[in-house]
Amino acid sequence: MRQIEQRAVQAYRNQFLEEPVLVVSAPGRVNLIGEHTDYNGGFVLPCAIDRRVAVAVGHGDMQLYSADFHEKLPLFGKREGSWVDYPSGVVLAVKEQGYYVPPFRGAFAGDVPLGSGLSSSAAIEAATALALDALLHLGIAKKDLALLCQRAENAFVGVNSGIMDQYASLLCQAGTALLIDCRSLEAEPVPLDLAGAGLTLIVCDTQVSRELGATGYNARRQACERAAHTLGVRELRDAHLQDLEKLSGEERKRARHVITENARVLEAVQALQMQDFGAFGRLMYASHRSLRVDYEVSTPELDAFVEIAAQSSALGARLTGAGFGGSALALIRSEDAGVLALSVRHYFEARGFTQPVFYSFQPEAGAEVAT
Ligand code: GLA
């Protein structure tokens, strides 16, 4: 059992004075490439990280406990503006699908950084969904659990996000990234043996909270919908570079990002299949440029990290997740990672930016019931 799963079990014992029936954990994710493409019916390439949310569950009285917030709360039927909204939303979504959910209780423990663009919310949703599925023997496929979690996020939590995060948290496999076609919802693992190539992924959490990003996120989504409408296509997935001349202003820039980013994801998958990490890294840099210039979701901190990564001979770097703060990612030789972190720290200090936090990752397993 992972340490975080043991913490959830311990919290359950302490709170409910009995053994849980089972424990489940689900990871956060980092998106390698394919940003703001999921809600345009396009392609994304995330992988799971070794930061997870675990939940120990048993039958009981609809009480949930969070070891991180030291708080025991009942499940709510309405939005509370706290961590309990995520499990509450999932339970509601499961019920709306017609499943009977008898009273249960659970204790959560997690170490996915909050508000960093590493999908702590998808991790708690995915952990809840898989735990309910296992506890109640519902037999729901992981893909359908992901859709339930997305519904919880959209309808209950109120963020109009795409499917990437919940899919990644539930379906990723260790040692691989996951190519998701967000229209057909087919997902296919892509080998990502970084350790074998002497490489590592460094995530730089800029500590600029993404909280205020929700408005910007929804506005980007609406601009894409307007652009698709103007072009007479179902989603920007169906648009081509030559269509851009029919658009202007904001819609044109947003569409250019989506069209080029979708192409980059497919090229990136080919590069990974050929173990061409150099080509992969160049696509990461191009993705960042597009997010900065055309999609306008970067920040000075994220740009600084990407620039310093380039100077520190990282193969590639880009912001990851929605942007508006949160995290950036670099693909770098393991022995160069320390120097990159140090240079970024110095630069941030000199600029008066908040000190960032670094994580180093290898691709991890998706949500699973602990044994
Ligand atoms: C957030 C959303 C995802 C996706 C990314 C941007 O993480 O939850 O659905 O849209 O932003 O790629």
PDB file of N, CA, C and O in Angstrom, residues 30-35 45-47 177 192 194 199-204 257 260-261 263-269 271-272 276-293 298 302-303 305-307 309-310 313-321 327-333 340 361:
ATOM      1  N   VAL A  30       0.014  15.580 -15.196  1.00  0.00           N
ATOM      2  CA  VAL A  30       0.688  16.694 -15.840  1.00  0.00           C
ATOM      3  C   VAL A  30       0.442  16.491 -17.333  1.00  0.00           C
ATOM      4  O   VAL A  30       0.476  15.358 -17.822  1.00  0.00           O
ATOM      5  N   ASN A  31       0.107  17.565 -18.011  1.00  0.00           N
ATOM      6  CA  ASN A  31      -0.159  17.410 -19.444  1.00  0.00           C
ATOM      7  C   ASN A  31       1.122  17.695 -20.217  1.00  0.00           C
ATOM      8  O   ASN A  31       1.708  18.765 -20.092  1.00  0.00           O
ATOM      9  N   LEU A  32       1.575  16.716 -21.009  1.00  0.00           N
ATOM     10  CA  LEU A  32       2.838  16.882 -21.743  1.00  0.00           C
ATOM     11  C   LEU A  32       2.655  17.846 -22.901  1.00  0.00           C
ATOM     12  O   LEU A  32       3.516  18.663 -23.180  1.00  0.00           O
ATOM     13  N   ILE A  33       1.554  17.721 -23.595  1.00  0.00           N
ATOM     14  CA  ILE A  33       1.257  18.636 -24.718  1.00  0.00           C
ATOM     15  C   ILE A  33      -0.213  18.461 -25.102  1.00  0.00           C
ATOM     16  O   ILE A  33      -0.804  17.408 -24.852  1.00  0.00           O
ATOM     17  N   GLY A  34      -0.793  19.514 -25.695  1.00  0.00           N
ATOM     18  CA  GLY A  34      -2.201  19.478 -26.079  1.00  0.00           C
ATOM     19  C   GLY A  34      -3.002  20.261 -25.061  1.00  0.00           C
ATOM     20  O   GLY A  34      -3.768  19.702 -24.292  1.00  0.00           O
ATOM     21  N   GLU A  35      -2.810  21.595 -25.087  1.00  0.00           N
ATOM     22  CA  GLU A  35      -3.475  22.422 -24.059  1.00  0.00           C
ATOM     23  C   GLU A  35      -4.636  23.183 -24.663  1.00  0.00           C
ATOM     24  O   GLU A  35      -4.516  23.745 -25.767  1.00  0.00           O
ATOM     25  N   LEU A  45      -2.206  14.866 -24.385  1.00  0.00           N
ATOM     26  CA  LEU A  45      -1.233  13.820 -24.040  1.00  0.00           C
ATOM     27  C   LEU A  45      -0.738  13.977 -22.598  1.00  0.00           C
ATOM     28  O   LEU A  45       0.396  14.392 -22.356  1.00  0.00           O
ATOM     29  N   PRO A  46      -1.585  13.680 -21.630  1.00  0.00           N
ATOM     30  CA  PRO A  46      -1.162  13.799 -20.229  1.00  0.00           C
ATOM     31  C   PRO A  46      -0.489  12.525 -19.705  1.00  0.00           C
ATOM     32  O   PRO A  46      -0.566  11.467 -20.344  1.00  0.00           O
ATOM     33  N   CYS A  47       0.157  12.624 -18.557  1.00  0.00           N
ATOM     34  CA  CYS A  47       0.555  11.411 -17.843  1.00  0.00           C
ATOM     35  C   CYS A  47       0.296  11.638 -16.342  1.00  0.00           C
ATOM     36  O   CYS A  47       0.225  12.775 -15.876  1.00  0.00           O
ATOM     37  N   ALA A 177       2.469   7.783 -21.358  1.00  0.00           N
ATOM     38  CA  ALA A 177       1.553   8.928 -21.420  1.00  0.00           C
ATOM     39  C   ALA A 177       0.276   8.404 -22.064  1.00  0.00           C
ATOM     40  O   ALA A 177       0.254   7.273 -22.564  1.00  0.00           O
ATOM     41  N   LEU A 192       6.686   5.981 -22.580  1.00  0.00           N
ATOM     42  CA  LEU A 192       7.425   7.170 -22.167  1.00  0.00           C
ATOM     43  C   LEU A 192       8.487   6.745 -21.153  1.00  0.00           C
ATOM     44  O   LEU A 192       8.351   6.968 -19.959  1.00  0.00           O
ATOM     45  N   LEU A 194      11.307   7.634 -19.702  1.00  0.00           N
ATOM     46  CA  LEU A 194      12.206   8.766 -19.503  1.00  0.00           C
ATOM     47  C   LEU A 194      13.474   8.331 -18.782  1.00  0.00           C
ATOM     48  O   LEU A 194      14.585   8.702 -19.165  1.00  0.00           O
ATOM     49  N   LEU A 199      16.378  10.957 -18.758  1.00  0.00           N
ATOM     50  CA  LEU A 199      15.640  12.221 -18.720  1.00  0.00           C
ATOM     51  C   LEU A 199      14.677  12.259 -17.544  1.00  0.00           C
ATOM     52  O   LEU A 199      14.296  11.223 -17.003  1.00  0.00           O
ATOM     53  N   THR A 200      14.269  13.457 -17.202  1.00  0.00           N
ATOM     54  CA  THR A 200      13.252  13.599 -16.170  1.00  0.00           C
ATOM     55  C   THR A 200      12.338  14.762 -16.518  1.00  0.00           C
ATOM     56  O   THR A 200      12.687  15.624 -17.326  1.00  0.00           O
ATOM     57  N   LEU A 201      11.147  14.750 -15.940  1.00  0.00           N
ATOM     58  CA  LEU A 201      10.223  15.869 -16.095  1.00  0.00           C
ATOM     59  C   LEU A 201      10.283  16.687 -14.820  1.00  0.00           C
ATOM     60  O   LEU A 201      10.101  16.152 -13.728  1.00  0.00           O
ATOM     61  N   ILE A 202      10.548  17.977 -14.980  1.00  0.00           N
ATOM     62  CA  ILE A 202      10.553  18.868 -13.825  1.00  0.00           C
ATOM     63  C   ILE A 202       9.314  19.741 -13.904  1.00  0.00           C
ATOM     64  O   ILE A 202       9.080  20.380 -14.936  1.00  0.00           O
ATOM     65  N   VAL A 203       8.538  19.742 -12.855  1.00  0.00           N
ATOM     66  CA  VAL A 203       7.398  20.648 -12.801  1.00  0.00           C
ATOM     67  C   VAL A 203       7.758  21.805 -11.891  1.00  0.00           C
ATOM     68  O   VAL A 203       8.283  21.603 -10.794  1.00  0.00           O
ATOM     69  N   CYS A 204       7.520  23.002 -12.376  1.00  0.00           N
ATOM     70  CA  CYS A 204       7.761  24.201 -11.577  1.00  0.00           C
ATOM     71  C   CYS A 204       6.405  24.793 -11.220  1.00  0.00           C
ATOM     72  O   CYS A 204       5.694  25.301 -12.087  1.00  0.00           O
ATOM     73  N   HIS A 257      -4.181  28.810 -32.268  1.00  0.00           N
ATOM     74  CA  HIS A 257      -3.565  27.969 -31.242  1.00  0.00           C
ATOM     75  C   HIS A 257      -4.138  26.550 -31.292  1.00  0.00           C
ATOM     76  O   HIS A 257      -3.394  25.573 -31.297  1.00  0.00           O
ATOM     77  N   THR A 260      -3.039  24.510 -34.469  1.00  0.00           N
ATOM     78  CA  THR A 260      -1.624  24.116 -34.481  1.00  0.00           C
ATOM     79  C   THR A 260      -1.307  23.167 -33.314  1.00  0.00           C
ATOM     80  O   THR A 260      -0.498  22.257 -33.454  1.00  0.00           O
ATOM     81  N   GLU A 261      -1.978  23.360 -32.190  1.00  0.00           N
ATOM     82  CA  GLU A 261      -1.699  22.514 -31.018  1.00  0.00           C
ATOM     83  C   GLU A 261      -2.151  21.069 -31.283  1.00  0.00           C
ATOM     84  O   GLU A 261      -1.456  20.121 -30.922  1.00  0.00           O
ATOM     85  N   ALA A 263      -2.177  19.577 -34.100  1.00  0.00           N
ATOM     86  CA  ALA A 263      -1.166  18.984 -34.992  1.00  0.00           C
ATOM     87  C   ALA A 263       0.087  18.628 -34.192  1.00  0.00           C
ATOM     88  O   ALA A 263       0.705  17.574 -34.403  1.00  0.00           O
ATOM     89  N   ARG A 264       0.447  19.494 -33.253  1.00  0.00           N
ATOM     90  CA  ARG A 264       1.656  19.230 -32.448  1.00  0.00           C
ATOM     91  C   ARG A 264       1.495  17.962 -31.609  1.00  0.00           C
ATOM     92  O   ARG A 264       2.455  17.217 -31.430  1.00  0.00           O
ATOM     93  N   VAL A 265       0.299  17.724 -31.076  1.00  0.00           N
ATOM     94  CA  VAL A 265       0.116  16.521 -30.247  1.00  0.00           C
ATOM     95  C   VAL A 265       0.406  15.270 -31.090  1.00  0.00           C
ATOM     96  O   VAL A 265       1.130  14.370 -30.657  1.00  0.00           O
ATOM     97  N   LEU A 266      -0.140  15.250 -32.300  1.00  0.00           N
ATOM     98  CA  LEU A 266       0.046  14.047 -33.124  1.00  0.00           C
ATOM     99  C   LEU A 266       1.520  13.885 -33.511  1.00  0.00           C
ATOM    100  O   LEU A 266       2.057  12.778 -33.513  1.00  0.00           O
ATOM    101  N   GLU A 267       2.183  15.008 -33.797  1.00  0.00           N
ATOM    102  CA  GLU A 267       3.630  14.938 -34.093  1.00  0.00           C
ATOM    103  C   GLU A 267       4.405  14.473 -32.869  1.00  0.00           C
ATOM    104  O   GLU A 267       5.378  13.726 -32.968  1.00  0.00           O
ATOM    105  N   ALA A 268       3.977  14.942 -31.710  1.00  0.00           N
ATOM    106  CA  ALA A 268       4.668  14.597 -30.463  1.00  0.00           C
ATOM    107  C   ALA A 268       4.569  13.091 -30.196  1.00  0.00           C
ATOM    108  O   ALA A 268       5.528  12.464 -29.734  1.00  0.00           O
ATOM    109  N   VAL A 269       3.408  12.523 -30.488  1.00  0.00           N
ATOM    110  CA  VAL A 269       3.229  11.087 -30.279  1.00  0.00           C
ATOM    111  C   VAL A 269       4.188  10.313 -31.202  1.00  0.00           C
ATOM    112  O   VAL A 269       4.843   9.358 -30.775  1.00  0.00           O
ATOM    113  N   ALA A 271       6.999  11.400 -32.346  1.00  0.00           N
ATOM    114  CA  ALA A 271       8.357  11.607 -31.827  1.00  0.00           C
ATOM    115  C   ALA A 271       8.617  10.640 -30.668  1.00  0.00           C
ATOM    116  O   ALA A 271       9.680  10.010 -30.589  1.00  0.00           O
ATOM    117  N   LEU A 272       7.639  10.483 -29.782  1.00  0.00           N
ATOM    118  CA  LEU A 272       7.829   9.578 -28.637  1.00  0.00           C
ATOM    119  C   LEU A 272       7.958   8.132 -29.111  1.00  0.00           C
ATOM    120  O   LEU A 272       8.758   7.365 -28.579  1.00  0.00           O
ATOM    121  N   ASP A 276      12.399  10.013 -30.112  1.00  0.00           N
ATOM    122  CA  ASP A 276      13.086  11.235 -30.520  1.00  0.00           C
ATOM    123  C   ASP A 276      12.695  12.347 -29.547  1.00  0.00           C
ATOM    124  O   ASP A 276      11.827  13.175 -29.828  1.00  0.00           O
ATOM    125  N   PHE A 277      13.374  12.379 -28.403  1.00  0.00           N
ATOM    126  CA  PHE A 277      13.004  13.333 -27.360  1.00  0.00           C
ATOM    127  C   PHE A 277      13.372  14.770 -27.743  1.00  0.00           C
ATOM    128  O   PHE A 277      12.781  15.720 -27.248  1.00  0.00           O
ATOM    129  N   GLY A 278      14.355  14.911 -28.635  1.00  0.00           N
ATOM    130  CA  GLY A 278      14.725  16.250 -29.119  1.00  0.00           C
ATOM    131  C   GLY A 278      13.545  16.865 -29.866  1.00  0.00           C
ATOM    132  O   GLY A 278      13.149  18.010 -29.612  1.00  0.00           O
ATOM    133  N   ALA A 279      12.971  16.100 -30.790  1.00  0.00           N
ATOM    134  CA  ALA A 279      11.817  16.600 -31.557  1.00  0.00           C
ATOM    135  C   ALA A 279      10.644  16.862 -30.619  1.00  0.00           C
ATOM    136  O   ALA A 279       9.942  17.877 -30.741  1.00  0.00           O
ATOM    137  N   PHE A 280      10.469  15.977 -29.659  1.00  0.00           N
ATOM    138  CA  PHE A 280       9.378  16.144 -28.698  1.00  0.00           C
ATOM    139  C   PHE A 280       9.532  17.473 -27.946  1.00  0.00           C
ATOM    140  O   PHE A 280       8.591  18.242 -27.793  1.00  0.00           O
ATOM    141  N   GLY A 281      10.752  17.728 -27.502  1.00  0.00           N
ATOM    142  CA  GLY A 281      11.023  18.956 -26.746  1.00  0.00           C
ATOM    143  C   GLY A 281      10.771  20.210 -27.574  1.00  0.00           C
ATOM    144  O   GLY A 281      10.198  21.184 -27.076  1.00  0.00           O
ATOM    145  N   ARG A 282      11.144  20.179 -28.855  1.00  0.00           N
ATOM    146  CA  ARG A 282      10.908  21.363 -29.706  1.00  0.00           C
ATOM    147  C   ARG A 282       9.407  21.644 -29.831  1.00  0.00           C
ATOM    148  O   ARG A 282       8.977  22.793 -29.872  1.00  0.00           O
ATOM    149  N   LEU A 283       8.623  20.586 -29.859  1.00  0.00           N
ATOM    150  CA  LEU A 283       7.164  20.770 -29.923  1.00  0.00           C
ATOM    151  C   LEU A 283       6.644  21.389 -28.624  1.00  0.00           C
ATOM    152  O   LEU A 283       5.707  22.194 -28.628  1.00  0.00           O
ATOM    153  N   MET A 284       7.277  21.021 -27.504  1.00  0.00           N
ATOM    154  CA  MET A 284       6.873  21.638 -26.228  1.00  0.00           C
ATOM    155  C   MET A 284       7.122  23.152 -26.260  1.00  0.00           C
ATOM    156  O   MET A 284       6.272  23.944 -25.855  1.00  0.00           O
ATOM    157  N   TYR A 285       8.305  23.542 -26.728  1.00  0.00           N
ATOM    158  CA  TYR A 285       8.595  24.985 -26.810  1.00  0.00           C
ATOM    159  C   TYR A 285       7.592  25.688 -27.729  1.00  0.00           C
ATOM    160  O   TYR A 285       7.105  26.783 -27.423  1.00  0.00           O
ATOM    161  N   ALA A 286       7.290  25.041 -28.851  1.00  0.00           N
ATOM    162  CA  ALA A 286       6.348  25.663 -29.807  1.00  0.00           C
ATOM    163  C   ALA A 286       4.961  25.790 -29.172  1.00  0.00           C
ATOM    164  O   ALA A 286       4.255  26.779 -29.375  1.00  0.00           O
ATOM    165  N   SER A 287       4.590  24.793 -28.381  1.00  0.00           N
ATOM    166  CA  SER A 287       3.297  24.832 -27.704  1.00  0.00           C
ATOM    167  C   SER A 287       3.247  26.025 -26.742  1.00  0.00           C
ATOM    168  O   SER A 287       2.259  26.757 -26.681  1.00  0.00           O
ATOM    169  N   HIS A 288       4.338  26.224 -26.016  1.00  0.00           N
ATOM    170  CA  HIS A 288       4.341  27.340 -25.061  1.00  0.00           C
ATOM    171  C   HIS A 288       4.186  28.683 -25.788  1.00  0.00           C
ATOM    172  O   HIS A 288       3.417  29.544 -25.360  1.00  0.00           O
ATOM    173  N   ARG A 289       4.945  28.817 -26.885  1.00  0.00           N
ATOM    174  CA  ARG A 289       4.885  30.075 -27.646  1.00  0.00           C
ATOM    175  C   ARG A 289       3.430  30.352 -28.064  1.00  0.00           C
ATOM    176  O   ARG A 289       2.913  31.456 -27.956  1.00  0.00           O
ATOM    177  N   SER A 290       2.786  29.314 -28.547  1.00  0.00           N
ATOM    178  CA  SER A 290       1.410  29.451 -29.024  1.00  0.00           C
ATOM    179  C   SER A 290       0.455  29.804 -27.875  1.00  0.00           C
ATOM    180  O   SER A 290      -0.442  30.636 -28.030  1.00  0.00           O
ATOM    181  N   LEU A 291       0.683  29.211 -26.715  1.00  0.00           N
ATOM    182  CA  LEU A 291      -0.165  29.509 -25.549  1.00  0.00           C
ATOM    183  C   LEU A 291       0.066  30.938 -25.054  1.00  0.00           C
ATOM    184  O   LEU A 291      -0.837  31.594 -24.554  1.00  0.00           O
ATOM    185  N   ARG A 292       1.318  31.394 -25.226  1.00  0.00           N
ATOM    186  CA  ARG A 292       1.657  32.742 -24.755  1.00  0.00           C
ATOM    187  C   ARG A 292       1.105  33.794 -25.733  1.00  0.00           C
ATOM    188  O   ARG A 292       0.443  34.742 -25.324  1.00  0.00           O
ATOM    189  N   VAL A 293       1.377  33.585 -27.029  1.00  0.00           N
ATOM    190  CA  VAL A 293       1.075  34.627 -28.005  1.00  0.00           C
ATOM    191  C   VAL A 293      -0.375  34.554 -28.495  1.00  0.00           C
ATOM    192  O   VAL A 293      -1.071  35.558 -28.535  1.00  0.00           O
ATOM    193  N   SER A 298      -0.453  32.694 -20.546  1.00  0.00           N
ATOM    194  CA  SER A 298       0.775  32.568 -19.766  1.00  0.00           C
ATOM    195  C   SER A 298       0.899  33.725 -18.774  1.00  0.00           C
ATOM    196  O   SER A 298       0.080  34.628 -18.765  1.00  0.00           O
ATOM    197  N   LEU A 302       5.639  31.941 -15.610  1.00  0.00           N
ATOM    198  CA  LEU A 302       5.696  30.762 -16.480  1.00  0.00           C
ATOM    199  C   LEU A 302       6.663  31.019 -17.637  1.00  0.00           C
ATOM    200  O   LEU A 302       7.472  30.158 -17.996  1.00  0.00           O
ATOM    201  N   ASP A 303       6.603  32.232 -18.208  1.00  0.00           N
ATOM    202  CA  ASP A 303       7.506  32.562 -19.319  1.00  0.00           C
ATOM    203  C   ASP A 303       8.962  32.513 -18.857  1.00  0.00           C
ATOM    204  O   ASP A 303       9.840  32.034 -19.573  1.00  0.00           O
ATOM    205  N   PHE A 305      10.278  30.730 -16.461  1.00  0.00           N
ATOM    206  CA  PHE A 305      10.707  29.340 -16.294  1.00  0.00           C
ATOM    207  C   PHE A 305      11.075  28.731 -17.645  1.00  0.00           C
ATOM    208  O   PHE A 305      12.118  28.078 -17.781  1.00  0.00           O
ATOM    209  N   VAL A 306      10.231  28.949 -18.645  1.00  0.00           N
ATOM    210  CA  VAL A 306      10.469  28.340 -19.966  1.00  0.00           C
ATOM    211  C   VAL A 306      11.758  28.900 -20.567  1.00  0.00           C
ATOM    212  O   VAL A 306      12.577  28.162 -21.127  1.00  0.00           O
ATOM    213  N   GLU A 307      11.962  30.190 -20.424  1.00  0.00           N
ATOM    214  CA  GLU A 307      13.176  30.811 -20.959  1.00  0.00           C
ATOM    215  C   GLU A 307      14.435  30.262 -20.277  1.00  0.00           C
ATOM    216  O   GLU A 307      15.412  29.924 -20.930  1.00  0.00           O
ATOM    217  N   ALA A 309      14.703  27.446 -18.738  1.00  0.00           N
ATOM    218  CA  ALA A 309      14.839  26.032 -19.121  1.00  0.00           C
ATOM    219  C   ALA A 309      15.595  25.934 -20.445  1.00  0.00           C
ATOM    220  O   ALA A 309      16.501  25.106 -20.607  1.00  0.00           O
ATOM    221  N   ALA A 310      15.241  26.813 -21.382  1.00  0.00           N
ATOM    222  CA  ALA A 310      15.909  26.785 -22.698  1.00  0.00           C
ATOM    223  C   ALA A 310      17.395  27.083 -22.521  1.00  0.00           C
ATOM    224  O   ALA A 310      18.252  26.423 -23.133  1.00  0.00           O
ATOM    225  N   SER A 313      19.648  24.185 -21.247  1.00  0.00           N
ATOM    226  CA  SER A 313      19.620  23.050 -22.199  1.00  0.00           C
ATOM    227  C   SER A 313      18.543  22.007 -21.924  1.00  0.00           C
ATOM    228  O   SER A 313      18.756  20.814 -22.152  1.00  0.00           O
ATOM    229  N   ALA A 314      17.372  22.463 -21.461  1.00  0.00           N
ATOM    230  CA  ALA A 314      16.221  21.546 -21.413  1.00  0.00           C
ATOM    231  C   ALA A 314      15.829  21.220 -22.849  1.00  0.00           C
ATOM    232  O   ALA A 314      15.899  22.070 -23.728  1.00  0.00           O
ATOM    233  N   LEU A 315      15.392  19.990 -23.074  1.00  0.00           N
ATOM    234  CA  LEU A 315      14.979  19.612 -24.427  1.00  0.00           C
ATOM    235  C   LEU A 315      13.696  20.340 -24.811  1.00  0.00           C
ATOM    236  O   LEU A 315      13.473  20.665 -25.970  1.00  0.00           O
ATOM    237  N   GLY A 316      12.848  20.577 -23.804  1.00  0.00           N
ATOM    238  CA  GLY A 316      11.606  21.289 -24.071  1.00  0.00           C
ATOM    239  C   GLY A 316      11.033  21.829 -22.785  1.00  0.00           C
ATOM    240  O   GLY A 316      11.383  21.363 -21.693  1.00  0.00           O
ATOM    241  N   ALA A 317      10.153  22.830 -22.886  1.00  0.00           N
ATOM    242  CA  ALA A 317       9.478  23.365 -21.705  1.00  0.00           C
ATOM    243  C   ALA A 317       8.237  24.109 -22.155  1.00  0.00           C
ATOM    244  O   ALA A 317       8.183  24.644 -23.263  1.00  0.00           O
ATOM    245  N   ARG A 318       7.255  24.125 -21.287  1.00  0.00           N
ATOM    246  CA  ARG A 318       5.994  24.810 -21.593  1.00  0.00           C
ATOM    247  C   ARG A 318       5.156  24.939 -20.329  1.00  0.00           C
ATOM    248  O   ARG A 318       5.407  24.230 -19.356  1.00  0.00           O
ATOM    249  N   LEU A 319       4.179  25.843 -20.376  1.00  0.00           N
ATOM    250  CA  LEU A 319       3.229  25.856 -19.270  1.00  0.00           C
ATOM    251  C   LEU A 319       2.377  24.615 -19.405  1.00  0.00           C
ATOM    252  O   LEU A 319       2.208  24.076 -20.501  1.00  0.00           O
ATOM    253  N   THR A 320       1.846  24.125 -18.308  1.00  0.00           N
ATOM    254  CA  THR A 320       1.017  22.924 -18.375  1.00  0.00           C
ATOM    255  C   THR A 320      -0.277  23.157 -17.614  1.00  0.00           C
ATOM    256  O   THR A 320      -0.276  23.859 -16.601  1.00  0.00           O
ATOM    257  N   GLY A 321      -1.379  22.611 -18.107  1.00  0.00           N
ATOM    258  CA  GLY A 321      -2.682  22.884 -17.499  1.00  0.00           C
ATOM    259  C   GLY A 321      -3.280  24.124 -18.142  1.00  0.00           C
ATOM    260  O   GLY A 321      -2.867  24.533 -19.232  1.00  0.00           O
ATOM    261  N   SER A 327       1.404  25.746 -13.052  1.00  0.00           N
ATOM    262  CA  SER A 327       2.704  25.114 -13.238  1.00  0.00           C
ATOM    263  C   SER A 327       3.209  25.134 -14.671  1.00  0.00           C
ATOM    264  O   SER A 327       2.437  25.237 -15.619  1.00  0.00           O
ATOM    265  N   ALA A 328       4.542  25.004 -14.777  1.00  0.00           N
ATOM    266  CA  ALA A 328       5.191  24.786 -16.072  1.00  0.00           C
ATOM    267  C   ALA A 328       6.013  23.507 -15.951  1.00  0.00           C
ATOM    268  O   ALA A 328       6.266  23.017 -14.849  1.00  0.00           O
ATOM    269  N   LEU A 329       6.414  22.995 -17.098  1.00  0.00           N
ATOM    270  CA  LEU A 329       7.020  21.674 -17.161  1.00  0.00           C
ATOM    271  C   LEU A 329       8.248  21.731 -18.060  1.00  0.00           C
ATOM    272  O   LEU A 329       8.216  22.405 -19.096  1.00  0.00           O
ATOM    273  N   ALA A 330       9.315  21.046 -17.666  1.00  0.00           N
ATOM    274  CA  ALA A 330      10.482  20.966 -18.550  1.00  0.00           C
ATOM    275  C   ALA A 330      10.909  19.515 -18.684  1.00  0.00           C
ATOM    276  O   ALA A 330      10.837  18.742 -17.723  1.00  0.00           O
ATOM    277  N   LEU A 331      11.336  19.158 -19.876  1.00  0.00           N
ATOM    278  CA  LEU A 331      11.932  17.839 -20.127  1.00  0.00           C
ATOM    279  C   LEU A 331      13.432  18.068 -20.201  1.00  0.00           C
ATOM    280  O   LEU A 331      13.908  18.841 -21.040  1.00  0.00           O
ATOM    281  N   ILE A 332      14.168  17.405 -19.306  1.00  0.00           N
ATOM    282  CA  ILE A 332      15.579  17.757 -19.158  1.00  0.00           C
ATOM    283  C   ILE A 332      16.385  16.522 -18.758  1.00  0.00           C
ATOM    284  O   ILE A 332      15.826  15.587 -18.164  1.00  0.00           O
ATOM    285  N   ARG A 333      17.673  16.521 -19.120  1.00  0.00           N
ATOM    286  CA  ARG A 333      18.530  15.424 -18.661  1.00  0.00           C
ATOM    287  C   ARG A 333      18.583  15.464 -17.135  1.00  0.00           C
ATOM    288  O   ARG A 333      18.707  16.559 -16.555  1.00  0.00           O
ATOM    289  N   LEU A 340      18.889  23.791 -13.265  1.00  0.00           N
ATOM    290  CA  LEU A 340      17.703  24.526 -13.722  1.00  0.00           C
ATOM    291  C   LEU A 340      16.941  25.086 -12.525  1.00  0.00           C
ATOM    292  O   LEU A 340      16.609  26.282 -12.494  1.00  0.00           O
ATOM    293  N   PHE A 361       9.180  14.091 -11.864  1.00  0.00           N
ATOM    294  CA  PHE A 361       8.219  12.997 -12.055  1.00  0.00           C
ATOM    295  C   PHE A 361       8.667  11.957 -13.056  1.00  0.00           C
ATOM    296  O   PHE A 361       9.336  12.265 -14.023  1.00  0.00           O
TER     297      PHE A 361
END
